[in-house]
Amino acid sequence: MNSVERTVSCFKEGFSCSQALLSTYGVQFGLSREMALKVSSVFGGGMGVMGETCGAVTGAFMVIGLQYGKIRVEDELTKEKAYSLVKEFVDEFKFRNGSIICKELLGCDVSTSEGMKLAEENKLFTTLCPKFVQDAAEIIEQILE
């Protein structure tokens, strides 16, 4: 099973979209799976189930940070590289899906009880979200090359 498949499988096991991304890719940067799951646990459902930035996107941002993140104050080139890759990721994710905003991707606002009920009744977390997780993982694969 490759990294993209492992990411989707992790999501389908019941972890959030952000957890699936960071726990799969974080280990190659020395982050334990347990720590990755903890750190990313609050980003699901569009950042704490607020319907904002998709958790697959925020998980991918964390992976980009692990690979290209700035660790010295004076290292502006590294920061510019990381920001450029985040923009590249967003452009491709939007090209594939039209948005990076959870409530726009799902077509309902999961931050409300009505929206969450609609998402659950229409099985959006099992029909739509695996594609977003897969797309994010595929884009991360390209960026990490």
PDB file of N, CA, C and O in Angstrom, residues 38-111:
ATOM      1  N   LYS A  38      -2.418  13.384  17.549  1.00  0.00           N
ATOM      2  CA  LYS A  38      -2.815  14.358  18.577  1.00  0.00           C
ATOM      3  C   LYS A  38      -2.803  15.778  18.028  1.00  0.00           C
ATOM      4  O   LYS A  38      -3.768  16.523  18.178  1.00  0.00           O
ATOM      5  N   VAL A  39      -1.694  16.168  17.406  1.00  0.00           N
ATOM      6  CA  VAL A  39      -1.536  17.539  16.916  1.00  0.00           C
ATOM      7  C   VAL A  39      -2.616  17.896  15.906  1.00  0.00           C
ATOM      8  O   VAL A  39      -3.174  18.992  15.927  1.00  0.00           O
ATOM      9  N   SER A  40      -2.928  16.977  15.031  1.00  0.00           N
ATOM     10  CA  SER A  40      -3.859  17.259  13.936  1.00  0.00           C
ATOM     11  C   SER A  40      -5.323  16.988  14.289  1.00  0.00           C
ATOM     12  O   SER A  40      -6.212  17.292  13.494  1.00  0.00           O
ATOM     13  N   SER A  41      -5.581  16.480  15.480  1.00  0.00           N
ATOM     14  CA  SER A  41      -6.939  16.050  15.830  1.00  0.00           C
ATOM     15  C   SER A  41      -7.964  17.180  15.852  1.00  0.00           C
ATOM     16  O   SER A  41      -9.154  16.932  15.664  1.00  0.00           O
ATOM     17  N   VAL A  42      -7.550  18.399  16.056  1.00  0.00           N
ATOM     18  CA  VAL A  42      -8.499  19.505  16.177  1.00  0.00           C
ATOM     19  C   VAL A  42      -8.757  20.239  14.861  1.00  0.00           C
ATOM     20  O   VAL A  42      -9.485  21.228  14.836  1.00  0.00           O
ATOM     21  N   PHE A  43      -8.184  19.751  13.766  1.00  0.00           N
ATOM     22  CA  PHE A  43      -8.335  20.437  12.484  1.00  0.00           C
ATOM     23  C   PHE A  43      -9.421  19.831  11.602  1.00  0.00           C
ATOM     24  O   PHE A  43      -9.740  20.374  10.553  1.00  0.00           O
ATOM     25  N   GLY A  44     -10.004  18.706  11.991  1.00  0.00           N
ATOM     26  CA  GLY A  44     -11.034  18.054  11.189  1.00  0.00           C
ATOM     27  C   GLY A  44     -12.313  18.869  11.124  1.00  0.00           C
ATOM     28  O   GLY A  44     -12.572  19.725  11.976  1.00  0.00           O
ATOM     29  N   GLY A  45     -13.105  18.598  10.107  1.00  0.00           N
ATOM     30  CA  GLY A  45     -14.381  19.298   9.946  1.00  0.00           C
ATOM     31  C   GLY A  45     -14.209  20.774   9.652  1.00  0.00           C
ATOM     32  O   GLY A  45     -15.059  21.590   9.968  1.00  0.00           O
ATOM     33  N   GLY A  46     -13.109  21.094   9.032  1.00  0.00           N
ATOM     34  CA  GLY A  46     -12.871  22.500   8.698  1.00  0.00           C
ATOM     35  C   GLY A  46     -12.405  23.293   9.908  1.00  0.00           C
ATOM     36  O   GLY A  46     -12.948  24.340  10.219  1.00  0.00           O
ATOM     37  N   MET A  47     -11.422  22.757  10.616  1.00  0.00           N
ATOM     38  CA  MET A  47     -10.795  23.395  11.781  1.00  0.00           C
ATOM     39  C   MET A  47     -11.739  23.383  12.979  1.00  0.00           C
ATOM     40  O   MET A  47     -12.414  24.369  13.271  1.00  0.00           O
ATOM     41  N   GLY A  48     -11.785  22.239  13.647  1.00  0.00           N
ATOM     42  CA  GLY A  48     -12.608  22.127  14.843  1.00  0.00           C
ATOM     43  C   GLY A  48     -14.094  22.111  14.550  1.00  0.00           C
ATOM     44  O   GLY A  48     -14.882  22.642  15.312  1.00  0.00           O
ATOM     45  N   VAL A  49     -14.481  21.495  13.442  1.00  0.00           N
ATOM     46  CA  VAL A  49     -15.867  21.383  12.988  1.00  0.00           C
ATOM     47  C   VAL A  49     -16.522  22.766  12.890  1.00  0.00           C
ATOM     48  O   VAL A  49     -17.661  22.971  13.268  1.00  0.00           O
ATOM     49  N   MET A  50     -15.759  23.720  12.334  1.00  0.00           N
ATOM     50  CA  MET A  50     -16.308  25.055  12.082  1.00  0.00           C
ATOM     51  C   MET A  50     -16.640  25.259  10.613  1.00  0.00           C
ATOM     52  O   MET A  50     -17.111  26.316  10.218  1.00  0.00           O
ATOM     53  N   GLY A  51     -16.352  24.240   9.779  1.00  0.00           N
ATOM     54  CA  GLY A  51     -16.674  24.334   8.365  1.00  0.00           C
ATOM     55  C   GLY A  51     -15.757  25.255   7.579  1.00  0.00           C
ATOM     56  O   GLY A  51     -16.075  25.629   6.458  1.00  0.00           O
ATOM     57  N   GLU A  52     -14.618  25.593   8.150  1.00  0.00           N
ATOM     58  CA  GLU A  52     -13.686  26.509   7.479  1.00  0.00           C
ATOM     59  C   GLU A  52     -12.716  25.724   6.602  1.00  0.00           C
ATOM     60  O   GLU A  52     -13.146  24.863   5.857  1.00  0.00           O
ATOM     61  N   THR A  53     -11.426  25.958   6.692  1.00  0.00           N
ATOM     62  CA  THR A  53     -10.455  25.283   5.822  1.00  0.00           C
ATOM     63  C   THR A  53     -10.508  23.772   6.046  1.00  0.00           C
ATOM     64  O   THR A  53     -10.392  23.297   7.173  1.00  0.00           O
ATOM     65  N   CYS A  54     -10.688  23.048   4.959  1.00  0.00           N
ATOM     66  CA  CYS A  54     -10.774  21.589   4.971  1.00  0.00           C
ATOM     67  C   CYS A  54      -9.583  20.983   5.732  1.00  0.00           C
ATOM     68  O   CYS A  54      -8.444  21.398   5.559  1.00  0.00           O
ATOM     69  N   GLY A  55      -9.872  19.989   6.557  1.00  0.00           N
ATOM     70  CA  GLY A  55      -8.823  19.328   7.323  1.00  0.00           C
ATOM     71  C   GLY A  55      -7.781  18.641   6.467  1.00  0.00           C
ATOM     72  O   GLY A  55      -6.616  18.544   6.862  1.00  0.00           O
ATOM     73  N   ALA A  56      -8.168  18.146   5.297  1.00  0.00           N
ATOM     74  CA  ALA A  56      -7.171  17.552   4.403  1.00  0.00           C
ATOM     75  C   ALA A  56      -6.173  18.614   3.955  1.00  0.00           C
ATOM     76  O   ALA A  56      -4.977  18.341   3.803  1.00  0.00           O
ATOM     77  N   VAL A  57      -6.647  19.820   3.797  1.00  0.00           N
ATOM     78  CA  VAL A  57      -5.790  20.940   3.401  1.00  0.00           C
ATOM     79  C   VAL A  57      -4.881  21.345   4.559  1.00  0.00           C
ATOM     80  O   VAL A  57      -3.667  21.499   4.381  1.00  0.00           O
ATOM     81  N   THR A  58      -5.434  21.501   5.759  1.00  0.00           N
ATOM     82  CA  THR A  58      -4.593  21.891   6.887  1.00  0.00           C
ATOM     83  C   THR A  58      -3.589  20.793   7.220  1.00  0.00           C
ATOM     84  O   THR A  58      -2.454  21.090   7.594  1.00  0.00           O
ATOM     85  N   GLY A  59      -3.996  19.547   7.076  1.00  0.00           N
ATOM     86  CA  GLY A  59      -3.052  18.443   7.274  1.00  0.00           C
ATOM     87  C   GLY A  59      -1.908  18.520   6.282  1.00  0.00           C
ATOM     88  O   GLY A  59      -0.743  18.334   6.633  1.00  0.00           O
ATOM     89  N   ALA A  60      -2.236  18.823   5.041  1.00  0.00           N
ATOM     90  CA  ALA A  60      -1.204  18.966   4.009  1.00  0.00           C
ATOM     91  C   ALA A  60      -0.285  20.143   4.312  1.00  0.00           C
ATOM     92  O   ALA A  60       0.937  20.061   4.118  1.00  0.00           O
ATOM     93  N   PHE A  61      -0.848  21.243   4.809  1.00  0.00           N
ATOM     94  CA  PHE A  61      -0.021  22.400   5.182  1.00  0.00           C
ATOM     95  C   PHE A  61       0.996  21.997   6.250  1.00  0.00           C
ATOM     96  O   PHE A  61       2.153  22.416   6.211  1.00  0.00           O
ATOM     97  N   MET A  62       0.564  21.196   7.214  1.00  0.00           N
ATOM     98  CA  MET A  62       1.478  20.751   8.265  1.00  0.00           C
ATOM     99  C   MET A  62       2.607  19.891   7.687  1.00  0.00           C
ATOM    100  O   MET A  62       3.760  20.005   8.111  1.00  0.00           O
ATOM    101  N   VAL A  63       2.270  19.057   6.724  1.00  0.00           N
ATOM    102  CA  VAL A  63       3.297  18.234   6.067  1.00  0.00           C
ATOM    103  C   VAL A  63       4.291  19.128   5.316  1.00  0.00           C
ATOM    104  O   VAL A  63       5.501  18.925   5.397  1.00  0.00           O
ATOM    105  N   ILE A  64       3.781  20.108   4.603  1.00  0.00           N
ATOM    106  CA  ILE A  64       4.670  21.063   3.910  1.00  0.00           C
ATOM    107  C   ILE A  64       5.575  21.747   4.924  1.00  0.00           C
ATOM    108  O   ILE A  64       6.775  21.912   4.689  1.00  0.00           O
ATOM    109  N   GLY A  65       5.020  22.129   6.062  1.00  0.00           N
ATOM    110  CA  GLY A  65       5.833  22.745   7.107  1.00  0.00           C
ATOM    111  C   GLY A  65       6.912  21.824   7.630  1.00  0.00           C
ATOM    112  O   GLY A  65       8.035  22.262   7.902  1.00  0.00           O
ATOM    113  N   LEU A  66       6.605  20.550   7.776  1.00  0.00           N
ATOM    114  CA  LEU A  66       7.615  19.594   8.237  1.00  0.00           C
ATOM    115  C   LEU A  66       8.769  19.479   7.245  1.00  0.00           C
ATOM    116  O   LEU A  66       9.929  19.368   7.639  1.00  0.00           O
ATOM    117  N   GLN A  67       8.462  19.508   5.966  1.00  0.00           N
ATOM    118  CA  GLN A  67       9.502  19.397   4.938  1.00  0.00           C
ATOM    119  C   GLN A  67      10.242  20.709   4.720  1.00  0.00           C
ATOM    120  O   GLN A  67      11.458  20.727   4.605  1.00  0.00           O
ATOM    121  N   TYR A  68       9.514  21.806   4.668  1.00  0.00           N
ATOM    122  CA  TYR A  68      10.108  23.062   4.211  1.00  0.00           C
ATOM    123  C   TYR A  68      10.012  24.202   5.227  1.00  0.00           C
ATOM    124  O   TYR A  68      10.337  25.343   4.891  1.00  0.00           O
ATOM    125  N   GLY A  69       9.558  23.927   6.435  1.00  0.00           N
ATOM    126  CA  GLY A  69       9.338  24.981   7.414  1.00  0.00           C
ATOM    127  C   GLY A  69      10.606  25.692   7.863  1.00  0.00           C
ATOM    128  O   GLY A  69      11.690  25.115   7.935  1.00  0.00           O
ATOM    129  N   LYS A  70      10.445  26.938   8.189  1.00  0.00           N
ATOM    130  CA  LYS A  70      11.516  27.819   8.653  1.00  0.00           C
ATOM    131  C   LYS A  70      11.856  27.484  10.103  1.00  0.00           C
ATOM    132  O   LYS A  70      10.969  27.397  10.951  1.00  0.00           O
ATOM    133  N   ILE A  71      13.153  27.332  10.397  1.00  0.00           N
ATOM    134  CA  ILE A  71      13.575  27.053  11.772  1.00  0.00           C
ATOM    135  C   ILE A  71      14.564  28.092  12.313  1.00  0.00           C
ATOM    136  O   ILE A  71      14.918  28.053  13.480  1.00  0.00           O
ATOM    137  N   ARG A  72      14.991  29.008  11.451  1.00  0.00           N
ATOM    138  CA  ARG A  72      15.870  30.109  11.881  1.00  0.00           C
ATOM    139  C   ARG A  72      15.204  31.420  11.506  1.00  0.00           C
ATOM    140  O   ARG A  72      14.710  31.582  10.380  1.00  0.00           O
ATOM    141  N   VAL A  73      15.194  32.360  12.415  1.00  0.00           N
ATOM    142  CA  VAL A  73      14.517  33.638  12.206  1.00  0.00           C
ATOM    143  C   VAL A  73      14.948  34.300  10.915  1.00  0.00           C
ATOM    144  O   VAL A  73      14.132  34.840  10.163  1.00  0.00           O
ATOM    145  N   GLU A  74      16.222  34.251  10.632  1.00  0.00           N
ATOM    146  CA  GLU A  74      16.752  34.972   9.470  1.00  0.00           C
ATOM    147  C   GLU A  74      16.545  34.243   8.141  1.00  0.00           C
ATOM    148  O   GLU A  74      16.862  34.777   7.077  1.00  0.00           O
ATOM    149  N   ASP A  75      15.981  33.072   8.163  1.00  0.00           N
ATOM    150  CA  ASP A  75      15.864  32.251   6.958  1.00  0.00           C
ATOM    151  C   ASP A  75      14.604  32.591   6.157  1.00  0.00           C
ATOM    152  O   ASP A  75      13.657  31.812   6.084  1.00  0.00           O
ATOM    153  N   GLU A  76      14.608  33.734   5.530  1.00  0.00           N
ATOM    154  CA  GLU A  76      13.448  34.197   4.757  1.00  0.00           C
ATOM    155  C   GLU A  76      13.222  33.383   3.484  1.00  0.00           C
ATOM    156  O   GLU A  76      12.092  33.212   3.056  1.00  0.00           O
ATOM    157  N   LEU A  77      14.292  32.873   2.877  1.00  0.00           N
ATOM    158  CA  LEU A  77      14.145  32.085   1.651  1.00  0.00           C
ATOM    159  C   LEU A  77      13.363  30.800   1.919  1.00  0.00           C
ATOM    160  O   LEU A  77      12.530  30.385   1.104  1.00  0.00           O
ATOM    161  N   THR A  78      13.630  30.183   3.059  1.00  0.00           N
ATOM    162  CA  THR A  78      12.904  28.966   3.424  1.00  0.00           C
ATOM    163  C   THR A  78      11.424  29.277   3.620  1.00  0.00           C
ATOM    164  O   THR A  78      10.559  28.534   3.153  1.00  0.00           O
ATOM    165  N   LYS A  79      11.142  30.379   4.298  1.00  0.00           N
ATOM    166  CA  LYS A  79       9.746  30.776   4.519  1.00  0.00           C
ATOM    167  C   LYS A  79       9.054  31.030   3.186  1.00  0.00           C
ATOM    168  O   LYS A  79       7.931  30.569   2.962  1.00  0.00           O
ATOM    169  N   GLU A  80       9.721  31.726   2.290  1.00  0.00           N
ATOM    170  CA  GLU A  80       9.142  32.005   0.969  1.00  0.00           C
ATOM    171  C   GLU A  80       8.881  30.717   0.198  1.00  0.00           C
ATOM    172  O   GLU A  80       7.853  30.584  -0.464  1.00  0.00           O
ATOM    173  N   LYS A  81       9.797  29.757   0.292  1.00  0.00           N
ATOM    174  CA  LYS A  81       9.631  28.464  -0.387  1.00  0.00           C
ATOM    175  C   LYS A  81       8.398  27.742   0.168  1.00  0.00           C
ATOM    176  O   LYS A  81       7.566  27.241  -0.589  1.00  0.00           O
ATOM    177  N   ALA A  82       8.270  27.709   1.490  1.00  0.00           N
ATOM    178  CA  ALA A  82       7.130  27.027   2.105  1.00  0.00           C
ATOM    179  C   ALA A  82       5.811  27.688   1.703  1.00  0.00           C
ATOM    180  O   ALA A  82       4.846  27.004   1.346  1.00  0.00           O
ATOM    181  N   TYR A  83       5.770  29.013   1.756  1.00  0.00           N
ATOM    182  CA  TYR A  83       4.552  29.725   1.367  1.00  0.00           C
ATOM    183  C   TYR A  83       4.215  29.499  -0.107  1.00  0.00           C
ATOM    184  O   TYR A  83       3.050  29.358  -0.475  1.00  0.00           O
ATOM    185  N   SER A  84       5.238  29.451  -0.927  1.00  0.00           N
ATOM    186  CA  SER A  84       5.029  29.200  -2.348  1.00  0.00           C
ATOM    187  C   SER A  84       4.429  27.804  -2.574  1.00  0.00           C
ATOM    188  O   SER A  84       3.528  27.625  -3.401  1.00  0.00           O
ATOM    189  N   LEU A  85       4.905  26.825  -1.820  1.00  0.00           N
ATOM    190  CA  LEU A  85       4.386  25.463  -1.956  1.00  0.00           C
ATOM    191  C   LEU A  85       2.961  25.349  -1.418  1.00  0.00           C
ATOM    192  O   LEU A  85       2.143  24.600  -1.961  1.00  0.00           O
ATOM    193  N   VAL A  86       2.652  26.090  -0.362  1.00  0.00           N
ATOM    194  CA  VAL A  86       1.277  26.122   0.144  1.00  0.00           C
ATOM    195  C   VAL A  86       0.356  26.676  -0.938  1.00  0.00           C
ATOM    196  O   VAL A  86      -0.722  26.133  -1.190  1.00  0.00           O
ATOM    197  N   LYS A  87       0.779  27.752  -1.581  1.00  0.00           N
ATOM    198  CA  LYS A  87      -0.025  28.335  -2.664  1.00  0.00           C
ATOM    199  C   LYS A  87      -0.183  27.348  -3.814  1.00  0.00           C
ATOM    200  O   LYS A  87      -1.280  27.187  -4.366  1.00  0.00           O
ATOM    201  N   GLU A  88       0.897  26.669  -4.170  1.00  0.00           N
ATOM    202  CA  GLU A  88       0.839  25.655  -5.230  1.00  0.00           C
ATOM    203  C   GLU A  88      -0.155  24.551  -4.853  1.00  0.00           C
ATOM    204  O   GLU A  88      -0.967  24.119  -5.675  1.00  0.00           O
ATOM    205  N   PHE A  89      -0.090  24.111  -3.598  1.00  0.00           N
ATOM    206  CA  PHE A  89      -1.019  23.088  -3.125  1.00  0.00           C
ATOM    207  C   PHE A  89      -2.469  23.579  -3.255  1.00  0.00           C
ATOM    208  O   PHE A  89      -3.328  22.885  -3.783  1.00  0.00           O
ATOM    209  N   VAL A  90      -2.731  24.791  -2.756  1.00  0.00           N
ATOM    210  CA  VAL A  90      -4.084  25.348  -2.773  1.00  0.00           C
ATOM    211  C   VAL A  90      -4.592  25.494  -4.202  1.00  0.00           C
ATOM    212  O   VAL A  90      -5.743  25.139  -4.501  1.00  0.00           O
ATOM    213  N   ASP A  91      -3.752  25.982  -5.088  1.00  0.00           N
ATOM    214  CA  ASP A  91      -4.168  26.145  -6.480  1.00  0.00           C
ATOM    215  C   ASP A  91      -4.602  24.813  -7.081  1.00  0.00           C
ATOM    216  O   ASP A  91      -5.634  24.728  -7.753  1.00  0.00           O
ATOM    217  N   GLU A  92      -3.825  23.764  -6.830  1.00  0.00           N
ATOM    218  CA  GLU A  92      -4.157  22.451  -7.390  1.00  0.00           C
ATOM    219  C   GLU A  92      -5.401  21.860  -6.717  1.00  0.00           C
ATOM    220  O   GLU A  92      -6.264  21.285  -7.391  1.00  0.00           O
ATOM    221  N   PHE A  93      -5.512  22.007  -5.400  1.00  0.00           N
ATOM    222  CA  PHE A  93      -6.679  21.487  -4.700  1.00  0.00           C
ATOM    223  C   PHE A  93      -7.948  22.193  -5.169  1.00  0.00           C
ATOM    224  O   PHE A  93      -8.976  21.553  -5.399  1.00  0.00           O
ATOM    225  N   LYS A  94      -7.867  23.509  -5.329  1.00  0.00           N
ATOM    226  CA  LYS A  94      -9.017  24.265  -5.838  1.00  0.00           C
ATOM    227  C   LYS A  94      -9.344  23.871  -7.269  1.00  0.00           C
ATOM    228  O   LYS A  94     -10.516  23.786  -7.638  1.00  0.00           O
ATOM    229  N   PHE A  95      -8.327  23.628  -8.088  1.00  0.00           N
ATOM    230  CA  PHE A  95      -8.555  23.194  -9.461  1.00  0.00           C
ATOM    231  C   PHE A  95      -9.349  21.884  -9.478  1.00  0.00           C
ATOM    232  O   PHE A  95     -10.290  21.718 -10.257  1.00  0.00           O
ATOM    233  N   ARG A  96      -8.981  20.975  -8.574  1.00  0.00           N
ATOM    234  CA  ARG A  96      -9.642  19.672  -8.527  1.00  0.00           C
ATOM    235  C   ARG A  96     -11.032  19.732  -7.881  1.00  0.00           C
ATOM    236  O   ARG A  96     -11.906  18.938  -8.237  1.00  0.00           O
ATOM    237  N   ASN A  97     -11.207  20.627  -6.902  1.00  0.00           N
ATOM    238  CA  ASN A  97     -12.416  20.577  -6.077  1.00  0.00           C
ATOM    239  C   ASN A  97     -13.200  21.880  -5.983  1.00  0.00           C
ATOM    240  O   ASN A  97     -14.280  21.892  -5.404  1.00  0.00           O
ATOM    241  N   GLY A  98     -12.670  22.969  -6.494  1.00  0.00           N
ATOM    242  CA  GLY A  98     -13.392  24.234  -6.517  1.00  0.00           C
ATOM    243  C   GLY A  98     -13.215  25.114  -5.306  1.00  0.00           C
ATOM    244  O   GLY A  98     -13.542  26.299  -5.346  1.00  0.00           O
ATOM    245  N   SER A  99     -12.723  24.568  -4.204  1.00  0.00           N
ATOM    246  CA  SER A  99     -12.594  25.333  -2.966  1.00  0.00           C
ATOM    247  C   SER A  99     -11.661  24.592  -2.015  1.00  0.00           C
ATOM    248  O   SER A  99     -11.350  23.414  -2.238  1.00  0.00           O
ATOM    249  N   ILE A 100     -11.248  25.278  -0.946  1.00  0.00           N
ATOM    250  CA  ILE A 100     -10.556  24.615   0.160  1.00  0.00           C
ATOM    251  C   ILE A 100     -11.391  24.734   1.442  1.00  0.00           C
ATOM    252  O   ILE A 100     -10.965  24.306   2.501  1.00  0.00           O
ATOM    253  N   ILE A 101     -12.578  25.302   1.338  1.00  0.00           N
ATOM    254  CA  ILE A 101     -13.444  25.538   2.489  1.00  0.00           C
ATOM    255  C   ILE A 101     -14.397  24.359   2.672  1.00  0.00           C
ATOM    256  O   ILE A 101     -15.156  24.015   1.756  1.00  0.00           O
ATOM    257  N   CYS A 102     -14.371  23.771   3.833  1.00  0.00           N
ATOM    258  CA  CYS A 102     -15.150  22.570   4.134  1.00  0.00           C
ATOM    259  C   CYS A 102     -16.632  22.732   3.774  1.00  0.00           C
ATOM    260  O   CYS A 102     -17.190  21.891   3.074  1.00  0.00           O
ATOM    261  N   LYS A 103     -17.261  23.794   4.255  1.00  0.00           N
ATOM    262  CA  LYS A 103     -18.706  23.940   4.010  1.00  0.00           C
ATOM    263  C   LYS A 103     -19.020  24.137   2.534  1.00  0.00           C
ATOM    264  O   LYS A 103     -20.090  23.755   2.073  1.00  0.00           O
ATOM    265  N   GLU A 104     -18.097  24.687   1.770  1.00  0.00           N
ATOM    266  CA  GLU A 104     -18.295  24.817   0.322  1.00  0.00           C
ATOM    267  C   GLU A 104     -18.084  23.475  -0.364  1.00  0.00           C
ATOM    268  O   GLU A 104     -18.825  23.110  -1.284  1.00  0.00           O
ATOM    269  N   LEU A 105     -17.093  22.721   0.079  1.00  0.00           N
ATOM    270  CA  LEU A 105     -16.822  21.410  -0.500  1.00  0.00           C
ATOM    271  C   LEU A 105     -17.986  20.446  -0.252  1.00  0.00           C
ATOM    272  O   LEU A 105     -18.357  19.670  -1.127  1.00  0.00           O
ATOM    273  N   LEU A 106     -18.541  20.505   0.952  1.00  0.00           N
ATOM    274  CA  LEU A 106     -19.630  19.593   1.318  1.00  0.00           C
ATOM    275  C   LEU A 106     -21.003  20.083   0.881  1.00  0.00           C
ATOM    276  O   LEU A 106     -21.947  19.301   0.785  1.00  0.00           O
ATOM    277  N   GLY A 107     -21.124  21.380   0.664  1.00  0.00           N
ATOM    278  CA  GLY A 107     -22.421  21.944   0.303  1.00  0.00           C
ATOM    279  C   GLY A 107     -23.342  22.121   1.490  1.00  0.00           C
ATOM    280  O   GLY A 107     -24.559  22.288   1.325  1.00  0.00           O
ATOM    281  N   CYS A 108     -22.786  22.067   2.688  1.00  0.00           N
ATOM    282  CA  CYS A 108     -23.549  22.329   3.909  1.00  0.00           C
ATOM    283  C   CYS A 108     -22.571  22.746   5.004  1.00  0.00           C
ATOM    284  O   CYS A 108     -21.386  22.453   4.930  1.00  0.00           O
ATOM    285  N   ASP A 109     -23.103  23.436   6.005  1.00  0.00           N
ATOM    286  CA  ASP A 109     -22.266  23.979   7.071  1.00  0.00           C
ATOM    287  C   ASP A 109     -22.288  23.045   8.275  1.00  0.00           C
ATOM    288  O   ASP A 109     -23.242  23.047   9.065  1.00  0.00           O
ATOM    289  N   VAL A 110     -21.222  22.251   8.426  1.00  0.00           N
ATOM    290  CA  VAL A 110     -21.161  21.267   9.512  1.00  0.00           C
ATOM    291  C   VAL A 110     -21.008  21.909  10.886  1.00  0.00           C
ATOM    292  O   VAL A 110     -21.082  21.213  11.899  1.00  0.00           O
ATOM    293  N   SER A 111     -20.823  23.222  10.935  1.00  0.00           N
ATOM    294  CA  SER A 111     -20.728  23.890  12.234  1.00  0.00           C
ATOM    295  C   SER A 111     -22.102  24.098  12.869  1.00  0.00           C
ATOM    296  O   SER A 111     -22.203  24.458  14.036  1.00  0.00           O
TER     297      SER A 111
END
